[in-house]
Amino acid sequence: MDRDPRSRQQKPAGVPPRAPANRGMKSRLGLTKKGAAPARAARPGTGATGQMPRQAAPRPPQRPAPQHNPQKGGYRPDGRTHPPRRVTHAELLRQRRHRAALGMLVVFGALALGVILSVNLLFKVSSFRIENTDGTTPADTGIYTEQQILDLLGVQEGDNLFGFSPKEKSEFLLSNLPYLDVATVAVQIPNTVVIKVQPAKERFALEYGGQWVVLSDALKVLRTEGAQPDGLILLEAQPQEGQATVPGSFMQLKSQGSAQAATGESARAGADEVLAALMEQLESCGLLEKTTLISLADMSELNFLYEGRISVKLGTANDLAYKVRFVADVILDVEGSGLSASDRGTLDASHQYTDGTGYVTFQSAVSTPTPAPTEQPAGEETDSEAAETGGEEPQAEE
């Protein structure tokens, strides 16, 4: 008999009737909490959750590990039947190279990081030093002061020592300071900027482009004049095409002359190198101060003028040092058999003997006049007339 107050028609079809819950002793005595769901008795064969426990699948029996006979050749103590793969020598070398390359990368990375940190944090400019080209101080700066050079340099204390290009700074100083033949900027670790200078001296006067250009020993343009300046060596040479005459620029000369006559050193050396070598020899032999003209118009016929009275022909630049020393001995009369201070003419040192040794010839510009014949007094006969007449020489009257 169904005790459910609901009618049978309200229950869904196919739902089995609910079995009465097994009430415990506490529930029967009213000892359970209000609102708590009554505990259901677990079905036999189920767990605490009321579900049927799952049975684990039976495991297959494990096969025992094969026993290896220690007497066989393939026996290994660790149980392996095959020997390990042998590493070849090429693989070992490859591994070593990889490790070495990785180590080098690590070292280079550390060095690069150290250099960057050192440059940015440690090397700061704190002092300046201006010196001569040989390293001596105080420096000979010519018409400029040391403060003018430092102001034009554009480097301040506290700047990074490697934050500028020394080459660009050197070129900037040379172009903006015409009366300096040398202006070399260098850095000295940890915090010093060194400037080596050499003043420029007015040495040559060259006519070019309708004006006179004043040049230094290094052929640096110092200034330009409308008329020929006095007290300078007149330079006869041809500059390169399109040569600028702006003060601070350097003049480059064109080598021109007979290709057949220019051999050996003169064929290889340019006009600039030949002029520098000639100036060095003239200064060492004591002829430079009184030289008034140097001609490089023809590289096969080099010549210079000494004191405006002796024109010296050198020929090509071959054996230039020997020729200048020979000429100096003759002009300065070192051995007492040279020229006097009043001689004027041409001294030719371009000749050579067949064995290669040179000799010097001098052609005087002052010709010695032939003595005029003396007139005989009237009434006197000459010795020849007396011999023809056979007479005796007349006696002089007392």
Short mmCIF file of C-alpha atoms in Angstrom, two decimals:
data_model
loop_
_atom_site.label_atom_id
_atom_site.label_comp_id
_atom_site.label_asym_id
_atom_site.label_seq_id
_atom_site.Cartn_x
_atom_site.Cartn_y
_atom_site.Cartn_z
CA MET A 1 0.00 0.00 0.00
CA ASP A 2 1.42 3.38 -1.07
CA ARG A 3 1.55 5.78 1.84
CA ASP A 4 2.70 8.77 -0.19
CA PRO A 5 0.05 11.50 0.14
CA ARG A 6 0.54 12.40 -3.52
CA SER A 7 -1.62 10.52 -5.91
CA ARG A 8 -0.16 7.93 -8.12
CA GLN A 9 -1.13 9.91 -11.20
CA GLN A 10 1.31 12.80 -10.22
CA LYS A 11 4.37 10.53 -10.02
CA PRO A 12 6.37 10.11 -13.14
CA ALA A 13 6.12 6.81 -14.74
CA GLY A 14 9.00 4.49 -14.45
CA VAL A 15 10.25 5.85 -11.12
CA PRO A 16 10.56 3.10 -8.57
CA PRO A 17 8.94 3.72 -5.21
CA ARG A 18 11.20 5.24 -2.58
CA ALA A 19 12.18 2.86 0.10
CA PRO A 20 11.74 4.01 3.66
CA ALA A 21 14.95 5.37 5.10
CA ASN A 22 16.52 3.40 7.87
CA ARG A 23 16.36 5.70 10.80
CA GLY A 24 18.92 5.47 13.48
CA MET A 25 18.52 5.53 17.21
CA LYS A 26 19.37 9.27 17.49
CA SER A 27 16.85 10.15 14.87
CA ARG A 28 14.22 8.13 16.62
CA LEU A 29 14.91 9.78 19.95
CA GLY A 30 14.94 13.30 18.36
CA LEU A 31 18.60 13.96 19.02
CA THR A 32 19.45 15.10 15.47
CA LYS A 33 19.86 18.79 14.61
CA LYS A 34 17.05 20.63 12.96
CA GLY A 35 17.51 21.11 9.23
CA ALA A 36 20.20 18.41 9.01
CA ALA A 37 19.61 15.79 6.40
CA PRO A 38 19.07 12.38 7.89
CA ALA A 39 21.96 10.09 7.41
CA ARG A 40 21.39 7.24 5.06
CA ALA A 41 22.60 3.90 5.89
CA ALA A 42 25.26 2.69 3.60
CA ARG A 43 24.37 -0.22 1.45
CA PRO A 44 26.26 -3.26 2.00
CA GLY A 45 29.23 -3.46 -0.33
CA THR A 46 29.51 0.33 -0.79
CA GLY A 47 31.87 2.91 0.64
CA ALA A 48 31.21 6.02 2.66
CA THR A 49 29.94 7.84 -0.43
CA GLY A 50 27.47 5.12 -1.26
CA GLN A 51 29.11 4.20 -4.54
CA MET A 52 30.30 0.83 -5.53
CA PRO A 53 34.12 0.55 -5.29
CA ARG A 54 35.87 -0.01 -8.54
CA GLN A 55 37.92 -3.10 -8.85
CA ALA A 56 41.50 -2.54 -10.12
CA ALA A 57 42.44 -4.34 -13.29
CA PRO A 58 44.72 -7.27 -12.61
CA ARG A 59 48.37 -6.53 -13.55
CA PRO A 60 50.13 -8.91 -15.87
CA PRO A 61 52.91 -10.79 -14.23
CA GLN A 62 56.33 -9.13 -14.79
CA ARG A 63 58.87 -11.09 -16.70
CA PRO A 64 62.09 -11.60 -14.83
CA ALA A 65 65.12 -9.74 -16.16
CA PRO A 66 67.25 -11.95 -18.38
CA GLN A 67 70.28 -13.31 -16.73
CA HIS A 68 73.54 -12.66 -18.59
CA ASN A 69 76.32 -15.08 -18.53
CA PRO A 70 79.51 -13.36 -17.34
CA GLN A 71 81.48 -15.82 -19.44
CA LYS A 72 80.10 -14.46 -22.71
CA GLY A 73 81.76 -11.66 -24.66
CA GLY A 74 78.74 -9.35 -24.62
CA TYR A 75 78.43 -9.32 -20.84
CA ARG A 76 78.13 -5.86 -19.19
CA PRO A 77 77.94 -5.33 -15.42
CA ASP A 78 75.09 -2.79 -15.80
CA GLY A 79 72.98 -5.24 -17.71
CA ARG A 80 73.36 -3.78 -21.19
CA THR A 81 73.87 -6.24 -23.95
CA HIS A 82 75.29 -3.71 -26.49
CA PRO A 83 78.47 -1.66 -25.92
CA PRO A 84 78.11 2.18 -25.72
CA ARG A 85 78.66 4.18 -28.92
CA ARG A 86 82.24 5.23 -29.31
CA VAL A 87 82.83 9.01 -29.59
CA THR A 88 85.05 9.84 -32.57
CA HIS A 89 88.05 12.17 -32.50
CA ALA A 90 86.31 14.64 -34.81
CA GLU A 91 83.37 14.89 -32.41
CA LEU A 92 85.73 15.51 -29.52
CA LEU A 93 87.45 18.31 -31.45
CA ARG A 94 84.09 19.79 -32.40
CA GLN A 95 82.98 19.80 -28.78
CA ARG A 96 86.22 21.44 -27.69
CA ARG A 97 85.89 24.12 -30.33
CA HIS A 98 82.34 24.84 -29.29
CA ARG A 99 83.36 25.17 -25.67
CA ALA A 100 86.32 27.39 -26.62
CA ALA A 101 84.14 29.60 -28.81
CA LEU A 102 81.58 29.94 -26.07
CA GLY A 103 84.30 30.85 -23.58
CA MET A 104 85.75 33.45 -25.95
CA LEU A 105 82.34 35.02 -26.45
CA VAL A 106 81.89 35.28 -22.71
CA VAL A 107 85.33 36.84 -22.29
CA PHE A 108 84.80 39.33 -25.12
CA GLY A 109 81.42 40.29 -23.77
CA ALA A 110 82.90 40.95 -20.34
CA LEU A 111 85.74 42.98 -21.86
CA ALA A 112 83.38 45.03 -24.01
CA LEU A 113 81.19 45.77 -21.03
CA GLY A 114 84.24 46.77 -19.00
CA VAL A 115 85.53 49.04 -21.77
CA ILE A 116 82.17 50.76 -22.17
CA LEU A 117 81.87 51.37 -18.46
CA SER A 118 85.48 52.56 -18.21
CA VAL A 119 85.18 54.95 -21.13
CA ASN A 120 81.94 56.46 -19.94
CA LEU A 121 82.74 56.67 -16.26
CA LEU A 122 86.52 56.75 -15.71
CA PHE A 123 88.28 58.59 -18.57
CA LYS A 124 87.45 62.26 -18.11
CA VAL A 125 89.57 65.16 -19.39
CA SER A 126 91.17 67.00 -16.50
CA SER A 127 94.40 68.50 -17.94
CA PHE A 128 95.92 69.84 -21.19
CA ARG A 129 99.57 69.96 -22.29
CA ILE A 130 101.03 71.87 -25.25
CA GLU A 131 104.57 70.87 -26.23
CA ASN A 132 107.03 70.96 -29.12
CA THR A 133 107.28 68.14 -31.63
CA ASP A 134 110.24 66.68 -29.71
CA GLY A 135 108.26 66.66 -26.45
CA THR A 136 110.00 69.62 -24.81
CA THR A 137 108.24 72.42 -22.96
CA PRO A 138 107.50 75.31 -22.94
CA ALA A 139 106.16 75.07 -26.46
CA ASP A 140 107.03 77.53 -29.22
CA THR A 141 103.57 78.51 -30.49
CA GLY A 142 104.72 81.32 -32.77
CA ILE A 143 102.30 84.23 -33.01
CA TYR A 144 99.61 82.39 -31.05
CA THR A 145 99.14 81.89 -27.33
CA GLU A 146 98.42 78.58 -25.66
CA GLN A 147 95.01 79.83 -24.53
CA GLN A 148 94.05 80.68 -28.12
CA ILE A 149 94.93 77.14 -29.17
CA LEU A 150 92.92 75.58 -26.32
CA ASP A 151 89.91 77.79 -27.02
CA LEU A 152 89.97 76.78 -30.67
CA LEU A 153 90.34 73.10 -29.74
CA GLY A 154 86.83 73.01 -28.27
CA VAL A 155 87.47 70.37 -25.57
CA GLN A 156 86.50 71.17 -21.98
CA GLU A 157 87.46 69.66 -18.65
CA GLY A 158 85.12 66.83 -17.72
CA ASP A 159 84.53 65.76 -21.33
CA ASN A 160 85.06 62.16 -22.28
CA LEU A 161 88.67 61.49 -23.29
CA PHE A 162 87.50 59.35 -26.21
CA GLY A 163 84.49 61.46 -27.10
CA PHE A 164 86.25 63.26 -29.98
CA SER A 165 88.49 62.38 -32.92
CA PRO A 166 92.12 63.51 -32.49
CA LYS A 167 92.63 63.42 -36.27
CA GLU A 168 89.70 65.73 -36.94
CA LYS A 169 90.85 68.10 -34.19
CA SER A 170 94.36 68.20 -35.70
CA GLU A 171 93.03 69.05 -39.16
CA PHE A 172 90.78 71.72 -37.67
CA LEU A 173 93.67 73.40 -35.84
CA LEU A 174 95.93 73.32 -38.92
CA SER A 175 93.33 74.91 -41.16
CA ASN A 176 92.39 77.63 -38.66
CA LEU A 177 95.92 78.42 -37.43
CA PRO A 178 97.91 79.20 -40.62
CA TYR A 179 101.16 80.03 -38.81
CA LEU A 180 101.48 76.52 -37.37
CA ASP A 181 103.15 73.94 -39.60
CA VAL A 182 102.40 71.14 -37.11
CA ALA A 183 99.41 70.82 -34.77
CA THR A 184 98.89 67.23 -33.68
CA VAL A 185 96.27 66.33 -31.06
CA ALA A 186 96.64 63.11 -29.04
CA VAL A 187 95.15 61.64 -25.85
CA GLN A 188 97.16 60.34 -22.94
CA ILE A 189 95.45 57.94 -20.55
CA PRO A 190 93.92 58.46 -18.09
CA ASN A 191 92.92 62.14 -18.39
CA THR A 192 95.29 64.32 -20.47
CA VAL A 193 95.03 65.91 -23.94
CA VAL A 194 98.43 66.54 -25.58
CA ILE A 195 98.94 69.04 -28.44
CA LYS A 196 102.27 69.02 -30.33
CA VAL A 197 102.98 72.23 -32.26
CA GLN A 198 105.63 73.68 -34.55
CA PRO A 199 105.43 77.31 -35.71
CA ALA A 200 105.51 78.16 -39.42
CA LYS A 201 108.18 80.48 -40.82
CA GLU A 202 107.77 82.54 -43.97
CA ARG A 203 110.22 80.96 -46.43
CA PHE A 204 109.07 81.05 -50.09
CA ALA A 205 107.35 83.51 -52.41
CA LEU A 206 105.51 81.88 -55.32
CA GLU A 207 103.74 83.73 -58.11
CA TYR A 208 100.46 81.98 -58.82
CA GLY A 209 97.07 83.12 -60.10
CA GLY A 210 98.07 86.75 -60.58
CA GLN A 211 99.25 87.15 -56.99
CA TRP A 212 102.17 86.29 -54.77
CA VAL A 213 101.65 83.46 -52.29
CA VAL A 214 103.81 83.33 -49.15
CA LEU A 215 104.64 79.73 -48.19
CA SER A 216 106.27 78.08 -45.20
CA ASP A 217 108.92 75.35 -45.19
CA ALA A 218 106.12 72.77 -45.37
CA LEU A 219 104.53 74.66 -48.33
CA LYS A 220 101.65 75.88 -46.18
CA VAL A 221 99.88 78.99 -47.45
CA LEU A 222 100.43 81.75 -44.89
CA ARG A 223 99.17 84.83 -46.74
CA THR A 224 98.83 86.38 -50.20
CA GLU A 225 100.28 89.66 -51.50
CA GLY A 226 99.75 91.79 -54.57
CA ALA A 227 103.48 92.51 -54.98
CA GLN A 228 106.54 90.32 -54.49
CA PRO A 229 107.50 90.28 -50.80
CA ASP A 230 111.09 90.97 -49.83
CA GLY A 231 113.47 88.74 -47.90
CA LEU A 232 112.00 85.42 -49.12
CA ILE A 233 113.29 82.71 -51.45
CA LEU A 234 111.79 83.02 -54.88
CA LEU A 235 110.31 79.63 -55.76
CA GLU A 236 109.95 78.77 -59.42
CA ALA A 237 107.50 75.84 -59.61
CA GLN A 238 104.10 74.92 -60.97
CA PRO A 239 101.32 74.09 -58.45
CA GLN A 240 98.80 71.34 -59.07
CA GLU A 241 95.65 72.10 -61.05
CA GLY A 242 92.96 73.83 -59.02
CA GLN A 243 95.26 74.44 -56.07
CA ALA A 244 93.65 76.61 -53.38
CA THR A 245 95.48 79.63 -51.99
CA VAL A 246 93.41 80.03 -48.82
CA PRO A 247 95.59 80.67 -45.74
CA GLY A 248 95.88 77.43 -43.79
CA SER A 249 95.89 75.12 -46.83
CA PHE A 250 98.94 73.26 -48.12
CA MET A 251 100.36 73.79 -51.61
CA GLN A 252 101.15 70.77 -53.79
CA LEU A 253 103.64 71.15 -56.63
CA LYS A 254 103.56 69.51 -60.04
CA SER A 255 106.53 67.44 -61.18
CA GLN A 256 107.46 68.37 -64.72
CA GLY A 257 110.52 67.88 -66.87
CA SER A 258 112.13 65.54 -69.35
CA ALA A 259 111.14 61.91 -68.75
CA GLN A 260 114.34 60.70 -70.42
CA ALA A 261 116.58 62.71 -68.11
CA ALA A 262 114.68 61.92 -64.91
CA THR A 263 115.88 58.53 -63.76
CA GLY A 264 116.30 56.70 -60.50
CA GLU A 265 115.27 58.71 -57.46
CA SER A 266 114.15 61.74 -59.49
CA ALA A 267 111.69 59.60 -61.44
CA ARG A 268 110.04 58.31 -58.28
CA ALA A 269 110.16 61.40 -56.07
CA GLY A 270 107.73 64.26 -56.59
CA ALA A 271 108.50 67.95 -56.59
CA ASP A 272 107.42 68.31 -52.94
CA GLU A 273 109.81 65.56 -51.78
CA VAL A 274 112.70 66.92 -53.88
CA LEU A 275 112.22 70.43 -52.50
CA ALA A 276 112.15 69.15 -48.91
CA ALA A 277 115.35 67.13 -49.49
CA LEU A 278 117.09 70.09 -51.12
CA MET A 279 116.13 72.42 -48.27
CA GLU A 280 117.45 69.95 -45.74
CA GLN A 281 120.81 69.66 -47.53
CA LEU A 282 121.16 73.41 -47.98
CA GLU A 283 120.52 73.99 -44.29
CA SER A 284 122.95 71.29 -43.17
CA CYS A 285 125.71 72.70 -45.46
CA GLY A 286 125.18 76.33 -44.40
CA LEU A 287 123.85 77.64 -47.72
CA LEU A 288 120.16 78.12 -46.92
CA GLU A 289 120.26 81.56 -45.33
CA LYS A 290 121.86 83.17 -48.41
CA THR A 291 119.92 81.25 -51.05
CA THR A 292 117.70 83.67 -52.98
CA LEU A 293 116.10 81.44 -55.65
CA ILE A 294 115.20 77.75 -56.10
CA SER A 295 113.95 76.53 -59.45
CA LEU A 296 111.89 73.35 -59.86
CA ALA A 297 110.47 74.33 -63.24
CA ASP A 298 112.30 71.38 -64.80
CA MET A 299 112.97 68.37 -62.57
CA SER A 300 115.86 67.33 -64.82
CA GLU A 301 117.57 70.74 -64.42
CA LEU A 302 117.39 71.64 -60.73
CA ASN A 303 119.21 74.82 -59.79
CA PHE A 304 119.41 77.50 -57.11
CA LEU A 305 120.96 80.96 -56.79
CA TYR A 306 123.37 81.79 -53.98
CA GLU A 307 123.71 85.42 -52.84
CA GLY A 308 122.39 86.53 -56.21
CA ARG A 309 125.81 86.01 -57.80
CA ILE A 310 126.43 82.24 -58.19
CA SER A 311 123.97 80.11 -60.11
CA VAL A 312 124.32 76.43 -59.14
CA LYS A 313 123.17 73.70 -61.54
CA LEU A 314 122.39 70.32 -59.94
CA GLY A 315 120.79 68.41 -62.80
CA THR A 316 118.48 65.64 -61.60
CA ALA A 317 117.79 64.72 -58.01
CA ASN A 318 120.13 61.74 -58.15
CA ASP A 319 122.92 61.95 -55.54
CA LEU A 320 121.47 65.26 -54.38
CA ALA A 321 123.21 65.20 -50.99
CA TYR A 322 126.63 64.54 -52.58
CA LYS A 323 126.19 67.36 -55.10
CA VAL A 324 125.14 69.94 -52.50
CA ARG A 325 128.08 69.07 -50.21
CA PHE A 326 130.50 69.34 -53.14
CA VAL A 327 129.05 72.73 -54.14
CA ALA A 328 129.20 74.00 -50.56
CA ASP A 329 132.90 73.16 -50.30
CA VAL A 330 133.60 75.18 -53.46
CA ILE A 331 131.41 78.18 -52.63
CA LEU A 332 132.50 78.48 -49.00
CA ASP A 333 136.14 77.85 -49.97
CA VAL A 334 136.61 75.18 -47.32
CA GLU A 335 139.97 73.92 -48.60
CA GLY A 336 141.29 77.29 -49.80
CA SER A 337 140.97 76.48 -53.49
CA GLY A 338 137.32 77.45 -53.99
CA LEU A 339 135.58 80.63 -55.02
CA SER A 340 136.18 84.04 -53.55
CA ALA A 341 133.55 86.37 -52.17
CA SER A 342 133.61 88.47 -55.34
CA ASP A 343 133.28 85.70 -57.92
CA ARG A 344 130.19 85.71 -60.08
CA GLY A 345 129.13 83.05 -62.54
CA THR A 346 127.70 79.57 -62.98
CA LEU A 347 128.75 76.55 -60.94
CA ASP A 348 127.78 73.32 -62.68
CA ALA A 349 127.65 70.14 -60.55
CA SER A 350 125.59 68.04 -62.94
CA HIS A 351 128.55 66.36 -64.67
CA GLN A 352 129.87 62.88 -63.94
CA TYR A 353 132.89 60.83 -64.94
CA THR A 354 132.49 57.42 -66.51
CA ASP A 355 133.02 55.75 -63.12
CA GLY A 356 130.03 57.64 -61.66
CA THR A 357 131.90 60.25 -59.61
CA GLY A 358 130.92 63.86 -60.15
CA TYR A 359 132.93 66.98 -60.70
CA VAL A 360 132.25 70.71 -60.68
CA THR A 361 132.98 73.32 -63.33
CA PHE A 362 132.81 77.09 -62.89
CA GLN A 363 132.18 79.61 -65.63
CA SER A 364 132.84 83.16 -64.55
CA ALA A 365 130.42 85.88 -65.59
CA VAL A 366 133.20 88.50 -65.60
CA SER A 367 135.43 88.23 -68.67
CA THR A 368 139.12 89.23 -68.36
CA PRO A 369 139.84 91.99 -70.93
CA THR A 370 142.79 91.55 -73.33
CA PRO A 371 145.54 94.15 -72.61
CA ALA A 372 145.78 96.87 -75.31
CA PRO A 373 149.15 97.25 -77.21
CA THR A 374 151.42 100.06 -76.01
CA GLU A 375 152.40 102.86 -78.49
CA GLN A 376 156.09 103.45 -79.32
CA PRO A 377 157.52 107.00 -79.04
CA ALA A 378 158.33 108.77 -82.31
CA GLY A 379 161.94 108.51 -83.55
CA GLU A 380 162.57 105.16 -81.84
CA GLU A 381 162.82 101.96 -83.77
CA THR A 382 161.88 98.65 -82.40
CA ASP A 383 164.15 95.69 -81.97
CA SER A 384 162.75 94.11 -85.09
CA GLU A 385 163.44 97.20 -87.18
CA ALA A 386 166.99 97.37 -85.86
CA ALA A 387 167.56 93.78 -86.74
CA GLU A 388 166.31 94.34 -90.27
CA THR A 389 168.54 97.41 -90.90
CA GLY A 390 171.48 95.88 -89.14
CA GLY A 391 172.18 99.15 -87.39
CA GLU A 392 173.02 99.67 -83.80
CA GLU A 393 170.60 100.86 -81.21
CA PRO A 394 170.94 104.65 -80.84
CA GLN A 395 172.53 105.94 -77.71
CA ALA A 396 170.48 107.98 -75.34
CA GLU A 397 171.61 111.58 -75.01
CA GLU A 398 172.80 112.85 -71.73
#
